[in-house]
């Protein structure tokens, strides 16, 4: 408020009149004139009224209100009917806000599933609302927020320091409890054939710990096992990893009576089985260029333990070489091919000519090693048709080809992929711009899988399954030319890597395999069957045990099918005797750690702001506007504060000396003067 004047006469005239009246009154009082003082006062009152004193007040009007309506759409809102409850409340509050003058209710939908849980306050802080017009926030949620600050954010403080309301409306009937299965630790890798230890803990959130529960463990197609546990205590679960590749371990715990949801009562653990230091035995014939290629490839792989022997001379060689110039150690044939042969994952015979080096008993051991599950790779050159050839030994029983004496072809040619080779995982996708070779063997008999052709379309690379084991035969000793870049070279390192890993039964290189994955609720099944046909359907078994046929489409060695897979847990896929497992990857594990509806996380901030904390499963509170400084909530209502601000350029005035008051006062002074004069 300020003081202003609106005089009836110019102020200089009123000043002269005031001076004359003052001097006259003083002169009359000196001369003893009675009642003159009161008459002078009456005139001064009229002069004061004529000067027009008045008070000036700014015009105050309510400031437009901008409030936030924050709606939680995280995955925990899908529990029970929380989403429907908060949506109903959001529509009700929005409708009421439309009838409140000056109020704009901005709706902000907060999704989840980004791996960081529910982040309501991040959404509030990012809302584009001028701070001077922010009137508060109404949060519709289940109360489980993962970015709740320790104190009320700065946004919830007005310019004068008073808190702005944070109303917490919870889409449930009251505090809930929930049982949770939590994975404390799990090894990402485990050695095949050994046990992996998974540590878990079952917690009863919102309820007392120490209760008994039943933990069920499922792995592959094995029968499930159960274990009695105590909630709130860590438990170690041991599982044997039986094969390379991914192993899915399903864990589930018995439900807690009355819990909010059983979605977090189960979990799927992924453990990748790896081999423990692949052991490879490489036996080379006379020193050759290909020997270096093999050594460079195998020594570069840190997971491979390589044992390499090169045969410099046969036992019956008689060239008068001094014993001091012969091999540093004798060839340990008994140790390698009888005592420790089963410890090797792969045996490579590179240009090896027997020539009485290995007795027939040991060659039989190699053949039995293959039949019992071992891998054998043979690279053959001219020595394969000479005296002492392995074709004349018991080992020939596992070879996929036979080469006659005149089977050596010396001519330039470029290896090519067969139709099967273009789809087989060992050779599929290789760059086929290959340089030439100059020597190969022509087989008169062959079987197995022909992946590469040599001169005149003859088999060049043959793969074969021999009972439980595998054999690969390369009918040329010219692979090393690719490493030298002859004619542009070729993918010798990648080809040899794939060959060796196929022989060691790596799952990714199986030519007949079934794989499955679940992403974004979609189950994708792939069947690789190089050179084979596949059934038109795969049978899907969902986690609840229901069976669903899935039509497979494709051809040329690859078939695929898709279907929705909304449920969590392990899905089982079967086709043509093959089995695969798939489980959805949890995108927001933090969100599923606690599925309760609770006020314990955010109610402290709501109370500090003067806001309400209400459970709205049955009733939604009404929305009101209240004057700043008053209570902001009641039994069935929540309020947003109204603030006022001066309107620029607009004021209102009021007279400090009203005319009626000046007249009455002047008459009173005149009456006193008349009375005094009569005395």
XYZ file of C-alpha atoms in Angstrom:
679
model
C 0.000 0.000 0.000
C 1.110 3.554 -0.749
C -0.248 7.137 -0.040
C -1.309 9.430 -2.873
C -3.141 12.827 -3.213
C -5.913 13.894 -5.581
C -6.534 17.625 -4.618
C -9.691 19.498 -5.670
C -7.664 22.709 -5.974
C -4.028 23.064 -6.905
C -1.779 22.308 -3.992
C -0.114 25.748 -4.118
C -3.502 27.457 -3.562
C -4.278 25.090 -0.682
C -0.851 25.867 0.749
C -1.493 29.645 0.642
C -4.905 29.195 2.275
C -3.373 26.985 4.958
C -0.680 29.583 5.691
C -3.234 32.422 5.931
C -5.481 30.390 8.263
C -2.543 29.424 10.424
C -1.201 32.951 10.736
C -4.687 34.355 11.370
C -5.352 31.788 14.072
C -2.049 32.514 15.763
C -2.662 36.281 15.617
C -6.185 35.893 17.006
C -4.998 33.719 19.859
C -2.338 36.339 20.738
C -5.058 39.014 20.824
C -7.142 36.748 23.061
C -9.969 35.998 20.577
C -11.978 33.174 22.031
C -12.943 30.109 19.932
C -10.626 31.115 17.075
C -8.458 27.983 17.510
C -11.418 25.701 16.928
C -12.570 27.628 13.901
C -9.035 27.402 12.487
C -9.038 23.657 13.025
C -12.358 23.358 11.209
C -10.888 25.176 8.208
C -7.753 22.991 8.252
C -9.955 19.861 8.243
C -11.709 21.115 5.136
C -8.334 21.940 3.509
C -7.089 18.409 4.319
C -10.220 16.971 2.665
C -9.751 19.216 -0.362
C -6.145 17.872 -0.770
C -7.673 14.428 -1.490
C -5.410 12.050 0.478
C -5.970 8.419 -0.473
C -4.377 4.956 -0.130
C -3.299 3.033 -3.263
C -3.546 -0.794 -3.242
C -2.280 -3.174 -6.002
C -4.943 -5.345 -7.629
C -4.291 -9.006 -6.578
C -5.515 -11.871 -8.721
C -5.022 -15.665 -8.413
C -1.961 -16.998 -10.220
C -2.806 -19.727 -12.780
C -2.080 -23.153 -11.300
C -0.080 -25.819 -13.117
C -0.060 -29.161 -11.342
C 1.258 -32.591 -12.329
C -0.781 -35.769 -12.481
C 1.899 -38.483 -12.468
C 0.605 -41.926 -13.480
C 2.805 -44.978 -12.854
C 2.825 -47.453 -15.769
C 5.723 -49.656 -14.632
C 5.420 -53.440 -14.782
C 4.527 -53.726 -11.092
C 1.291 -51.845 -11.865
C 0.123 -54.900 -13.806
C -0.263 -56.801 -10.536
C -3.895 -57.358 -9.550
C -6.048 -54.400 -10.700
C -3.671 -51.555 -9.843
C -3.485 -50.203 -13.392
C -7.280 -50.047 -13.734
C -7.600 -48.423 -10.319
C -5.148 -45.595 -10.988
C -6.551 -45.031 -14.486
C -10.021 -44.620 -13.047
C -8.679 -42.165 -10.474
C -6.741 -40.253 -13.161
C -9.870 -39.766 -15.246
C -11.858 -38.620 -12.209
C -9.244 -36.063 -11.131
C -8.813 -34.782 -14.688
C -12.561 -34.239 -15.021
C -12.708 -32.320 -11.723
C -9.693 -30.186 -12.671
C -11.504 -28.973 -15.799
C -14.119 -27.253 -13.603
C -11.629 -25.499 -11.309
C -10.783 -21.974 -12.542
C -7.170 -21.296 -13.431
C -6.045 -24.891 -12.836
C -4.247 -26.905 -15.506
C -3.543 -30.529 -14.634
C -0.680 -31.899 -16.738
C -0.707 -35.694 -17.042
C 2.660 -37.471 -17.108
C 2.713 -41.226 -17.821
C 5.833 -42.887 -16.435
C 6.775 -46.184 -18.134
C 9.069 -48.804 -16.710
C 11.188 -51.603 -18.120
C 14.376 -49.660 -18.875
C 16.408 -51.580 -16.335
C 16.342 -48.771 -13.757
C 13.018 -49.540 -12.067
C 10.297 -46.946 -11.495
C 11.584 -43.349 -11.668
C 8.693 -41.061 -10.762
C 10.741 -38.166 -9.427
C 12.887 -38.086 -12.530
C 9.692 -37.565 -14.539
C 8.539 -34.825 -12.126
C 11.846 -32.974 -12.374
C 11.818 -33.095 -16.172
C 8.271 -31.713 -16.493
C 8.321 -28.329 -18.258
C 6.330 -26.139 -15.826
C 7.392 -22.639 -14.668
C 8.345 -22.828 -11.024
C 6.266 -19.773 -10.120
C 3.117 -21.507 -11.371
C 3.812 -25.004 -10.042
C 1.109 -25.885 -7.525
C 2.098 -29.451 -6.608
C 1.848 -33.024 -7.858
C -0.599 -35.883 -7.553
C 1.143 -39.259 -7.917
C -0.907 -42.338 -8.820
C 1.235 -45.403 -8.128
C 1.655 -48.576 -6.100
C 4.238 -46.753 -3.975
C 7.261 -48.739 -5.161
C 9.528 -46.045 -6.595
C 13.276 -46.439 -7.165
C 14.462 -42.826 -7.325
C 12.795 -41.422 -4.201
C 15.071 -38.698 -2.755
C 15.959 -38.445 0.913
C 14.310 -35.025 1.240
C 11.633 -33.032 -0.533
C 12.954 -31.854 -3.937
C 13.503 -28.140 -4.527
C 10.601 -28.068 -6.984
C 8.205 -28.597 -4.079
C 9.191 -25.322 -2.374
C 7.475 -22.058 -3.349
C 9.222 -18.710 -3.680
C 8.397 -17.828 -0.056
C 9.825 -21.154 1.168
C 6.510 -22.848 1.889
C 6.178 -26.489 0.763
C 4.003 -27.417 -2.193
C 1.915 -30.577 -1.838
C 2.890 -34.034 -3.046
C -0.281 -36.112 -2.867
C 0.351 -39.866 -2.881
C -2.600 -41.923 -4.143
C -1.962 -45.676 -3.961
C -3.836 -48.072 -6.241
C -4.560 -50.774 -3.646
C -6.569 -51.379 -0.470
C -3.695 -51.126 1.985
C -0.222 -52.348 2.860
C 0.657 -55.699 1.228
C 3.253 -58.443 1.696
C 5.193 -60.381 -0.909
C 7.512 -63.397 -1.117
C 10.571 -62.894 -3.285
C 13.168 -65.299 -4.685
C 16.418 -63.391 -5.076
C 19.502 -64.624 -6.930
C 22.483 -63.528 -4.847
C 25.200 -64.916 -7.094
C 25.551 -67.197 -10.072
C 28.596 -68.149 -12.158
C 28.283 -67.015 -15.797
C 30.445 -69.971 -16.852
C 31.007 -73.473 -15.531
C 33.205 -76.339 -16.679
C 31.301 -79.165 -18.329
C 30.984 -82.139 -15.979
C 31.524 -80.093 -12.838
C 29.114 -78.525 -10.348
C 28.150 -74.860 -10.429
C 26.985 -73.182 -7.228
C 24.071 -70.745 -7.297
C 23.349 -68.756 -4.139
C 19.740 -67.677 -3.567
C 17.654 -66.167 -0.778
C 13.906 -66.125 -0.194
C 12.560 -63.010 1.549
C 9.077 -62.366 2.909
C 8.708 -58.608 2.380
C 6.268 -56.953 4.738
C 6.085 -60.135 6.844
C 8.221 -61.835 9.467
C 11.262 -63.816 8.321
C 12.139 -67.315 9.470
C 9.213 -69.122 7.829
C 9.583 -72.488 6.096
C 9.321 -72.627 2.294
C 9.876 -75.199 -0.442
C 12.406 -74.440 -3.186
C 12.024 -76.379 -6.458
C 14.922 -76.726 -8.900
C 14.482 -77.770 -12.560
C 17.256 -78.361 -15.075
C 16.593 -79.567 -18.615
C 14.399 -82.619 -18.821
C 15.591 -84.030 -15.517
C 13.038 -84.586 -12.773
C 12.691 -81.512 -10.532
C 14.231 -81.588 -7.071
C 12.926 -79.848 -3.943
C 14.606 -78.426 -0.881
C 13.146 -77.115 2.378
C 14.568 -73.705 3.264
C 14.124 -70.923 5.835
C 13.172 -67.501 4.540
C 15.660 -64.706 5.089
C 18.674 -67.034 4.955
C 21.031 -67.532 1.969
C 20.924 -70.971 0.343
C 23.485 -72.656 -1.937
C 22.149 -74.716 -4.851
C 24.532 -77.030 -6.738
C 23.821 -78.054 -10.316
C 25.935 -80.192 -12.640
C 26.614 -78.678 -16.060
C 26.396 -81.648 -18.421
C 27.007 -80.155 -21.867
C 28.637 -77.188 -23.581
C 26.466 -74.188 -24.332
C 23.775 -72.491 -22.321
C 22.070 -74.354 -19.490
C 18.812 -72.962 -18.109
C 18.167 -73.584 -14.412
C 14.616 -72.937 -13.245
C 14.103 -72.031 -9.574
C 10.743 -71.516 -7.874
C 9.556 -71.184 -4.292
C 6.210 -72.027 -2.741
C 3.866 -69.004 -2.447
C 3.185 -67.008 0.715
C -0.443 -66.938 1.762
C -2.100 -63.677 0.732
C 0.964 -62.270 -1.055
C 0.460 -59.561 -3.640
C 1.938 -61.551 -6.541
C 3.867 -64.743 -7.271
C 5.676 -63.253 -10.287
C 8.909 -62.947 -8.322
C 8.581 -66.400 -6.727
C 10.562 -67.892 -9.602
C 13.691 -67.147 -11.577
C 15.701 -68.595 -14.424
C 19.474 -68.794 -14.120
C 21.643 -69.042 -17.257
C 24.955 -70.861 -16.965
C 27.165 -71.397 -19.985
C 29.007 -74.706 -20.047
C 32.572 -74.549 -21.331
C 35.193 -77.196 -21.793
C 38.160 -77.257 -19.464
C 41.261 -76.672 -21.557
C 40.625 -78.539 -24.797
C 43.421 -81.076 -25.283
C 44.581 -81.589 -28.860
C 47.129 -84.125 -30.102
C 48.752 -83.113 -33.402
C 50.935 -85.720 -35.096
C 52.673 -84.504 -38.267
C 54.462 -86.612 -40.832
C 57.566 -85.257 -42.450
C 57.913 -81.490 -41.829
C 55.616 -79.576 -44.179
C 54.179 -76.108 -44.720
C 50.775 -77.095 -43.323
C 52.346 -77.964 -39.993
C 52.991 -74.274 -39.286
C 49.389 -73.392 -40.085
C 48.146 -75.914 -37.546
C 50.564 -74.810 -34.838
C 49.783 -71.110 -35.335
C 46.045 -71.761 -35.143
C 46.079 -74.035 -32.105
C 48.705 -72.122 -30.110
C 46.760 -68.885 -30.605
C 43.733 -70.351 -28.799
C 44.259 -69.920 -25.013
C 41.688 -72.642 -24.278
C 43.701 -75.309 -26.155
C 46.451 -77.472 -24.691
C 48.448 -78.663 -27.687
C 50.662 -81.748 -27.756
C 52.570 -81.816 -31.059
C 54.915 -84.434 -32.470
C 56.602 -84.405 -35.855
C 57.869 -87.722 -37.255
C 61.290 -86.976 -38.720
C 62.115 -90.574 -39.628
C 60.531 -93.990 -39.374
C 61.929 -96.684 -37.056
C 63.207 -98.790 -39.966
C 65.140 -95.921 -41.540
C 68.832 -96.744 -41.779
C 70.860 -93.770 -42.941
C 73.820 -93.987 -40.537
C 72.614 -90.905 -38.649
C 74.370 -90.687 -35.245
C 72.081 -91.255 -32.282
C 73.047 -87.838 -30.918
C 71.421 -86.240 -33.982
C 68.115 -88.074 -33.666
C 65.038 -86.987 -31.700
C 65.628 -85.529 -28.295
C 63.035 -87.847 -26.799
C 61.572 -91.096 -28.079
C 58.043 -90.962 -29.498
C 55.842 -91.878 -26.448
C 53.414 -94.047 -28.417
C 52.287 -96.159 -25.462
C 51.538 -93.139 -23.289
C 49.734 -91.251 -26.053
C 47.795 -93.978 -27.799
C 46.976 -96.316 -24.970
C 47.280 -94.793 -21.532
C 46.113 -91.211 -22.190
C 44.320 -91.364 -25.517
C 40.905 -90.760 -23.930
C 42.124 -87.535 -22.316
C 42.352 -85.840 -25.717
C 39.385 -84.004 -27.223
C 40.830 -84.097 -30.735
C 43.531 -86.006 -32.614
C 44.951 -84.488 -35.813
C 46.975 -86.611 -38.217
C 48.645 -84.200 -40.630
C 50.349 -85.908 -43.559
C 51.012 -88.925 -41.360
C 52.403 -92.095 -42.942
C 52.535 -94.974 -40.527
C 55.580 -96.886 -41.810
C 55.566 -99.145 -38.752
C 55.583 -96.168 -36.378
C 52.387 -97.228 -34.608
C 51.622 -100.874 -33.985
C 48.252 -102.122 -35.162
C 47.044 -102.256 -31.556
C 47.461 -98.501 -31.163
C 45.774 -97.742 -34.487
C 42.860 -99.823 -33.265
C 42.864 -97.714 -30.107
C 42.517 -94.564 -32.248
C 39.578 -96.096 -34.117
C 37.932 -97.093 -30.824
C 38.647 -93.603 -29.469
C 36.600 -92.178 -32.361
C 33.748 -94.635 -31.932
C 33.527 -93.786 -28.227
C 33.092 -90.071 -28.849
C 36.481 -88.694 -29.879
C 37.301 -86.429 -32.813
C 39.771 -87.251 -35.603
C 40.960 -84.875 -38.326
C 43.055 -86.248 -41.174
C 44.791 -84.150 -43.838
C 46.003 -86.403 -46.634
C 48.637 -85.926 -49.305
C 50.659 -88.259 -51.518
C 51.747 -90.293 -48.468
C 48.155 -91.533 -48.214
C 48.603 -93.840 -51.194
C 52.196 -94.981 -50.562
C 53.419 -97.992 -48.681
C 52.515 -97.696 -45.021
C 49.307 -95.804 -45.766
C 46.776 -95.635 -42.977
C 44.241 -97.080 -45.413
C 45.807 -100.494 -44.820
C 45.319 -100.331 -41.036
C 42.302 -100.848 -38.728
C 42.012 -97.069 -38.636
C 40.638 -97.119 -42.184
C 37.342 -98.435 -40.753
C 36.462 -94.924 -39.567
C 37.651 -93.070 -42.691
C 34.913 -91.542 -44.875
C 36.876 -92.135 -48.107
C 39.265 -94.514 -49.835
C 41.880 -93.332 -52.325
C 43.413 -95.720 -54.870
C 47.134 -95.826 -55.677
C 46.658 -93.666 -58.744
C 44.422 -91.210 -56.895
C 46.917 -88.320 -56.717
C 45.901 -85.437 -59.009
C 48.419 -82.695 -59.690
C 46.760 -79.734 -61.362
C 45.637 -76.218 -60.545
C 42.096 -75.956 -59.224
C 40.023 -73.759 -56.975
C 38.125 -75.483 -54.148
C 34.375 -74.936 -54.274
C 31.535 -75.429 -51.829
C 28.956 -78.099 -52.493
C 25.247 -77.451 -52.070
C 25.511 -79.004 -48.614
C 28.619 -76.970 -47.840
C 26.730 -73.747 -48.435
C 24.351 -74.569 -45.566
C 26.573 -76.622 -43.239
C 27.730 -74.558 -40.218
C 31.368 -75.574 -40.777
C 31.548 -73.872 -44.174
C 28.403 -71.728 -44.477
C 29.106 -68.043 -44.857
C 32.790 -68.424 -45.712
C 34.179 -66.040 -48.292
C 34.335 -68.167 -51.463
C 36.777 -65.994 -53.405
C 39.520 -68.569 -52.906
C 42.994 -68.958 -54.298
C 44.102 -72.112 -56.185
C 45.530 -75.381 -54.899
C 47.713 -77.650 -57.023
C 47.341 -81.147 -55.595
C 44.469 -83.262 -54.337
C 43.434 -86.892 -53.901
C 40.652 -88.486 -55.926
C 38.623 -90.966 -53.875
C 37.083 -93.989 -55.483
C 34.779 -94.514 -52.501
C 33.340 -91.936 -50.100
C 30.472 -91.418 -47.699
C 29.437 -88.884 -45.083
C 28.938 -85.177 -45.696
C 30.734 -83.711 -48.703
C 31.266 -79.976 -48.037
C 33.972 -79.042 -50.570
C 34.837 -80.256 -54.049
C 38.205 -80.471 -55.741
C 39.183 -81.159 -59.359
C 36.406 -82.517 -61.557
C 33.908 -82.185 -58.703
C 35.616 -84.877 -56.611
C 35.134 -84.758 -52.807
C 37.711 -82.574 -51.069
C 36.399 -82.142 -47.488
C 34.378 -84.972 -45.951
C 32.757 -85.097 -42.511
C 31.315 -88.219 -40.963
C 29.682 -89.392 -37.735
C 31.140 -92.675 -36.505
C 28.961 -94.008 -33.711
C 29.548 -91.495 -30.877
C 32.537 -89.779 -32.497
C 33.362 -87.721 -35.560
C 35.877 -87.766 -38.388
C 36.901 -85.048 -40.843
C 39.096 -85.763 -43.885
C 40.722 -83.137 -46.086
C 41.915 -84.819 -49.302
C 44.689 -82.329 -50.004
C 47.834 -81.106 -48.304
C 47.667 -77.668 -49.972
C 45.643 -75.725 -47.407
C 48.776 -73.854 -46.367
C 48.760 -72.013 -49.726
C 45.881 -69.881 -48.481
C 47.977 -68.698 -45.533
C 50.622 -67.536 -48.027
C 48.051 -65.532 -50.006
C 48.363 -67.674 -53.142
C 45.931 -66.296 -55.742
C 44.251 -64.165 -53.098
C 44.412 -66.764 -50.330
C 41.433 -68.053 -48.446
C 39.851 -68.465 -44.999
C 42.182 -71.230 -43.829
C 42.205 -70.106 -40.156
C 38.418 -69.848 -39.903
C 37.896 -73.141 -41.740
C 40.328 -75.023 -39.509
C 38.843 -73.415 -36.386
C 35.348 -74.501 -37.374
C 36.517 -77.986 -38.305
C 38.256 -78.556 -34.999
C 35.347 -77.205 -32.958
C 32.832 -79.274 -34.951
C 34.892 -82.356 -34.200
C 34.822 -81.410 -30.505
C 31.009 -81.095 -30.689
C 30.595 -77.405 -30.035
C 26.804 -76.736 -30.031
C 27.015 -73.723 -32.348
C 28.505 -75.886 -35.134
C 26.059 -78.769 -35.010
C 24.594 -79.348 -38.457
C 21.405 -80.747 -36.942
C 20.384 -78.522 -34.056
C 17.338 -76.838 -32.579
C 17.629 -73.412 -30.966
C 15.119 -71.046 -29.409
C 15.038 -67.604 -27.836
C 12.405 -65.273 -26.381
C 12.617 -61.523 -26.946
C 9.886 -58.964 -26.242
C 7.338 -61.706 -25.589
C 8.057 -63.442 -28.919
C 9.358 -67.028 -29.061
C 11.585 -67.664 -32.095
C 12.516 -71.267 -32.934
C 15.237 -72.137 -35.465
C 15.995 -75.588 -36.822
C 19.280 -76.187 -38.621
C 19.299 -79.425 -40.599
C 22.008 -79.244 -43.256
C 21.345 -81.864 -45.921
C 18.296 -83.179 -44.080
C 14.581 -82.562 -43.921
C 12.715 -81.374 -40.852
C 9.205 -81.977 -39.594
C 6.588 -79.416 -40.478
C 5.838 -78.729 -36.818
C 7.644 -78.277 -33.528
C 5.918 -78.999 -30.228
C 6.083 -76.204 -27.665
C 5.570 -76.908 -23.956
C 4.843 -73.750 -21.947
C 5.929 -73.321 -18.316
C 2.432 -74.315 -17.129
C 2.649 -77.630 -19.012
C 0.317 -76.865 -21.925
C 1.434 -78.138 -25.350
C 1.194 -75.964 -28.465
C 2.124 -77.055 -32.012
C 4.209 -74.534 -33.960
C 4.369 -74.569 -37.759
C 7.923 -74.280 -39.100
C 8.682 -72.547 -42.390
C 11.789 -72.380 -44.525
C 14.023 -74.820 -46.330
C 17.536 -75.288 -47.663
C 18.790 -76.438 -44.288
C 17.101 -73.761 -42.148
C 13.556 -73.624 -40.789
C 12.050 -71.176 -38.319
C 8.794 -70.443 -36.515
C 7.470 -67.741 -34.205
C 4.728 -67.419 -31.612
C 3.893 -65.230 -28.636
C 5.309 -66.342 -25.302
C 3.903 -64.017 -22.631
C 4.590 -66.226 -19.615
C 7.880 -66.279 -17.749
C 9.716 -69.475 -16.906
C 11.309 -72.116 -19.136
C 9.677 -73.078 -22.433
C 10.559 -76.476 -23.919
C 10.719 -77.019 -27.692
C 10.868 -80.489 -29.303
C 11.279 -81.515 -32.927
C 12.544 -84.729 -34.510
C 14.091 -85.951 -31.274
C 15.868 -82.640 -30.587
C 15.130 -80.526 -27.525
C 15.743 -76.825 -26.912
C 14.883 -74.533 -24.032
C 14.131 -70.821 -23.932
C 13.284 -68.285 -21.281
C 12.510 -64.558 -21.530
C 15.200 -62.200 -20.342
C 13.937 -60.007 -17.512
C 14.303 -56.437 -18.792
C 13.768 -54.740 -15.451
C 14.833 -57.093 -12.671
C 14.828 -54.181 -10.213
C 11.116 -53.673 -10.788
C 10.355 -57.283 -9.845
C 12.360 -57.303 -6.623
C 9.426 -55.996 -4.609
C 5.862 -56.223 -5.949
C 4.058 -54.884 -2.903
C 1.783 -51.878 -2.847
C 3.210 -49.854 0.015
C 3.306 -46.339 1.397
C 6.572 -46.836 3.278
C 8.772 -45.562 0.438
C 7.105 -42.230 -0.409
C 4.754 -41.317 2.443
C 7.514 -39.448 4.300
C 7.888 -36.980 1.441
C 4.119 -36.608 1.099
C 3.848 -35.763 4.789
C 6.751 -33.284 4.612
C 5.016 -31.462 1.752
C 1.665 -31.262 3.538
C 0.162 -33.684 1.016
C -2.073 -36.678 1.584
C -1.406 -40.425 1.455
C -4.578 -42.273 0.417
C -5.456 -45.808 -0.675
C -7.820 -45.433 -3.608
C -8.958 -48.987 -4.390
C -12.486 -48.059 -3.274
C -12.740 -44.257 -3.437
C -10.906 -41.468 -5.193
C -10.616 -38.215 -3.208
C -12.098 -35.043 -4.697
C -9.882 -32.245 -5.950
C -10.150 -28.742 -4.463
C -8.435 -25.382 -4.569
C -7.480 -23.932 -1.195
C -5.868 -20.695 -0.100
C -2.140 -20.945 0.465
C -1.299 -21.633 4.092
C -4.435 -23.683 4.773
C -4.742 -27.441 5.238
C -4.271 -29.220 1.900
C -6.219 -32.447 2.462
C -9.196 -33.876 4.278
C -11.079 -37.132 4.710
C -12.252 -37.343 1.120
C -10.444 -34.524 -0.660
C -7.025 -33.249 -1.647
C -6.200 -29.625 -2.355
C -3.865 -27.508 -4.435
C -2.873 -24.074 -3.016
C -4.022 -20.845 -4.668
C -1.507 -18.002 -4.686
C -2.123 -14.351 -5.649
C 0.047 -11.828 -7.474
C -0.305 -8.081 -8.221
C -1.621 -7.263 -11.679
C 0.827 -5.039 -13.499
C -0.593 -1.533 -14.174
C -3.778 -2.060 -12.134
C -4.450 -0.507 -8.679
C -7.409 0.390 -6.504
C -7.679 3.502 -4.263
C -9.651 4.536 -1.171
C -10.002 8.007 0.477
C -8.143 8.432 3.727
C -10.500 11.339 4.714
C -14.075 10.598 3.599
C -16.254 13.662 2.833
C -18.812 12.793 5.504
C -16.102 12.460 8.109
C -14.493 15.799 7.151
C -17.872 17.567 7.266
C -18.813 16.144 10.670
C -15.399 16.954 12.116
C -15.396 20.500 10.728
C -18.888 21.158 12.126
C -17.795 19.788 15.479
C -14.829 22.166 15.559
C -17.080 25.124 14.572
C -19.521 24.194 17.324
C -16.704 24.106 19.862
C -15.508 27.495 18.610
C -19.020 29.011 18.913
C -19.399 27.515 22.383
C -16.021 28.838 23.455
C -16.790 32.278 22.100
C -20.067 32.377 24.074
C -18.172 31.752 27.284
